[in-house]
């Protein structure tokens, strides 16, 4: 049987890389800098400079943005001779065909019904909106064209022509879903289909500018498998693989891809894949993978890649640098970015993964999250207790809270035994951390325990400083399964007052009566929450409920609830709650 681990487009055209771009704020992390990306777009007929060059360091007006977007879409030759109508009164004559074409194509709406804002500088958010409208019937660009942090940073610094170039180069690889003739193409493939440029022109222009992606084309019958080098989903080169068994591995965002070849059950070889000529792929042997090992990509720190080796009796870390590969002394379960490198944690040791090798650090335990102030939060879990720790940017412990496991064991339904479930933290945002170990607030590395009672979701009321948490009756273990995944949750709601006292919002109901998912305190003080009910196949539908004066009203349900349980599902659920004594009609 073939082994196949999909090679992520680790430096894919939507990568939100950190750091400053050569020109502007948006940094794609591509092999070619902003100037090279501008030249690539120019060679493809998608971007044009001025008599002074590309002028990437200058801001761009909305009129200039209209011209650039029209060119990027390969529509300039259509737009210029056309007679397009629009309602805007402030568009200069030279920009009329561009703005008119965009307006009639549904890609721009202006800043008001009659004003386009032609001489206003375009913002990053506005340009991202233009780009996303060009590919799909939506204005939602976050996570597709750019991240919120990118947009905020870019608009704070000022959106430049260089930023527009970076976003346009990135947009070549976004999926095109606007019309039925999209056929699953990305924007580059759509432009090729429309004759704006050819595959050969894209391959030539993108060489050394856009990152390459490697995929496997499985052979049919006696045909060999092929490793394919792609740029924006266009094939650059192919190479036959000598073995039927293969595993593609990528590391972080380095755009370095590796492949494991050999016969299953025997020693295999880890190779690095390189495109050494415009149409020639090279495989460089780096490491012998023993039959008991499984290779998994971890992260990249500058020019060094790290992989995890799963073995029968240990988990090791493989460091790949240049043409060398060596097993380091680091091991652990979690690896994540922290400051200027990556850290891997075990219960007793932390390892900083640097370009030159691994460095031991004090932080240990299971990784929870890194907070916006740089504080690292970990938890060391035993059946008896959970210790939650915070660490500063010098890897020094700042705070620690120990949460005892007040209920050590729960019935195991499959056997006549009991199973220990230690409390833990499963979720976090910029301020709070929560889970079966309670609800905590972090500030400057210090933890404030809002409650040690399990909190599977929470809502905070600024009006009176109270919280409402999803929790469960003490001594119970509440779990649900969704899409073959199990997760703990609660069966009741509790209010936590500013002085720390608690107030139950629902009475203790028979076990299994409720399966509560989320909670939200409404502006009028009422509590909205959702409960879950199994639907098919292996899914959880949700009822929306309002709690007022201790009584629950069912207000809505997800589509799968009514599809599986009937149009009267809401009425039946309301009647059930009424019978339990918590419904609004009880």
mmCIF file of N, CA, C and O in Angstrom, residues 3 12 76 144 288 320 445 472 561 581:
data_model
loop_
_atom_site.group_PDB
_atom_site.id
_atom_site.type_symbol
_atom_site.label_atom_id
_atom_site.label_comp_id
_atom_site.label_asym_id
_atom_site.label_seq_id
_atom_site.Cartn_x
_atom_site.Cartn_y
_atom_site.Cartn_z
ATOM 1 N N UNK A 3 2.177 4.902 0.851
ATOM 2 C CA UNK A 3 2.085 5.867 1.920
ATOM 3 C C UNK A 3 1.958 7.238 1.290
ATOM 4 O O UNK A 3 2.722 7.592 0.413
ATOM 5 N N UNK A 12 2.998 28.484 0.529
ATOM 6 C CA UNK A 12 1.980 28.702 -0.482
ATOM 7 C C UNK A 12 1.727 30.186 -0.665
ATOM 8 O O UNK A 12 2.096 30.997 0.146
ATOM 9 N N UNK A 76 -7.820 44.893 -19.281
ATOM 10 C CA UNK A 76 -7.574 46.256 -19.750
ATOM 11 C C UNK A 76 -7.966 46.424 -21.213
ATOM 12 O O UNK A 76 -8.570 47.456 -21.584
ATOM 13 N N UNK A 144 -7.927 34.729 3.486
ATOM 14 C CA UNK A 144 -7.841 34.297 2.095
ATOM 15 C C UNK A 144 -6.832 35.157 1.343
ATOM 16 O O UNK A 144 -5.900 34.653 0.734
ATOM 17 N N UNK A 288 18.782 7.868 6.411
ATOM 18 C CA UNK A 288 18.190 6.536 6.303
ATOM 19 C C UNK A 288 17.116 6.381 7.362
ATOM 20 O O UNK A 288 17.382 6.509 8.559
ATOM 21 N N UNK A 320 17.808 19.145 9.857
ATOM 22 C CA UNK A 320 18.256 19.136 8.475
ATOM 23 C C UNK A 320 18.820 20.505 8.134
ATOM 24 O O UNK A 320 18.113 21.514 8.201
ATOM 25 N N UNK A 445 2.032 38.004 32.618
ATOM 26 C CA UNK A 445 2.571 36.734 33.084
ATOM 27 C C UNK A 445 1.913 36.198 34.336
ATOM 28 O O UNK A 445 2.185 35.068 34.740
ATOM 29 N N UNK A 472 -20.392 21.589 34.561
ATOM 30 C CA UNK A 472 -21.234 20.412 34.792
ATOM 31 C C UNK A 472 -21.434 20.200 36.282
ATOM 32 O O UNK A 472 -20.696 20.740 37.123
ATOM 33 N N UNK A 561 -30.904 19.752 12.483
ATOM 34 C CA UNK A 561 -31.864 19.333 13.512
ATOM 35 C C UNK A 561 -33.232 19.091 12.883
ATOM 36 O O UNK A 561 -33.845 18.032 13.057
ATOM 37 N N UNK A 581 -39.084 20.810 33.938
ATOM 38 C CA UNK A 581 -39.310 21.889 34.891
ATOM 39 C C UNK A 581 -38.490 23.136 34.651
ATOM 40 O O UNK A 581 -38.524 24.068 35.455
#
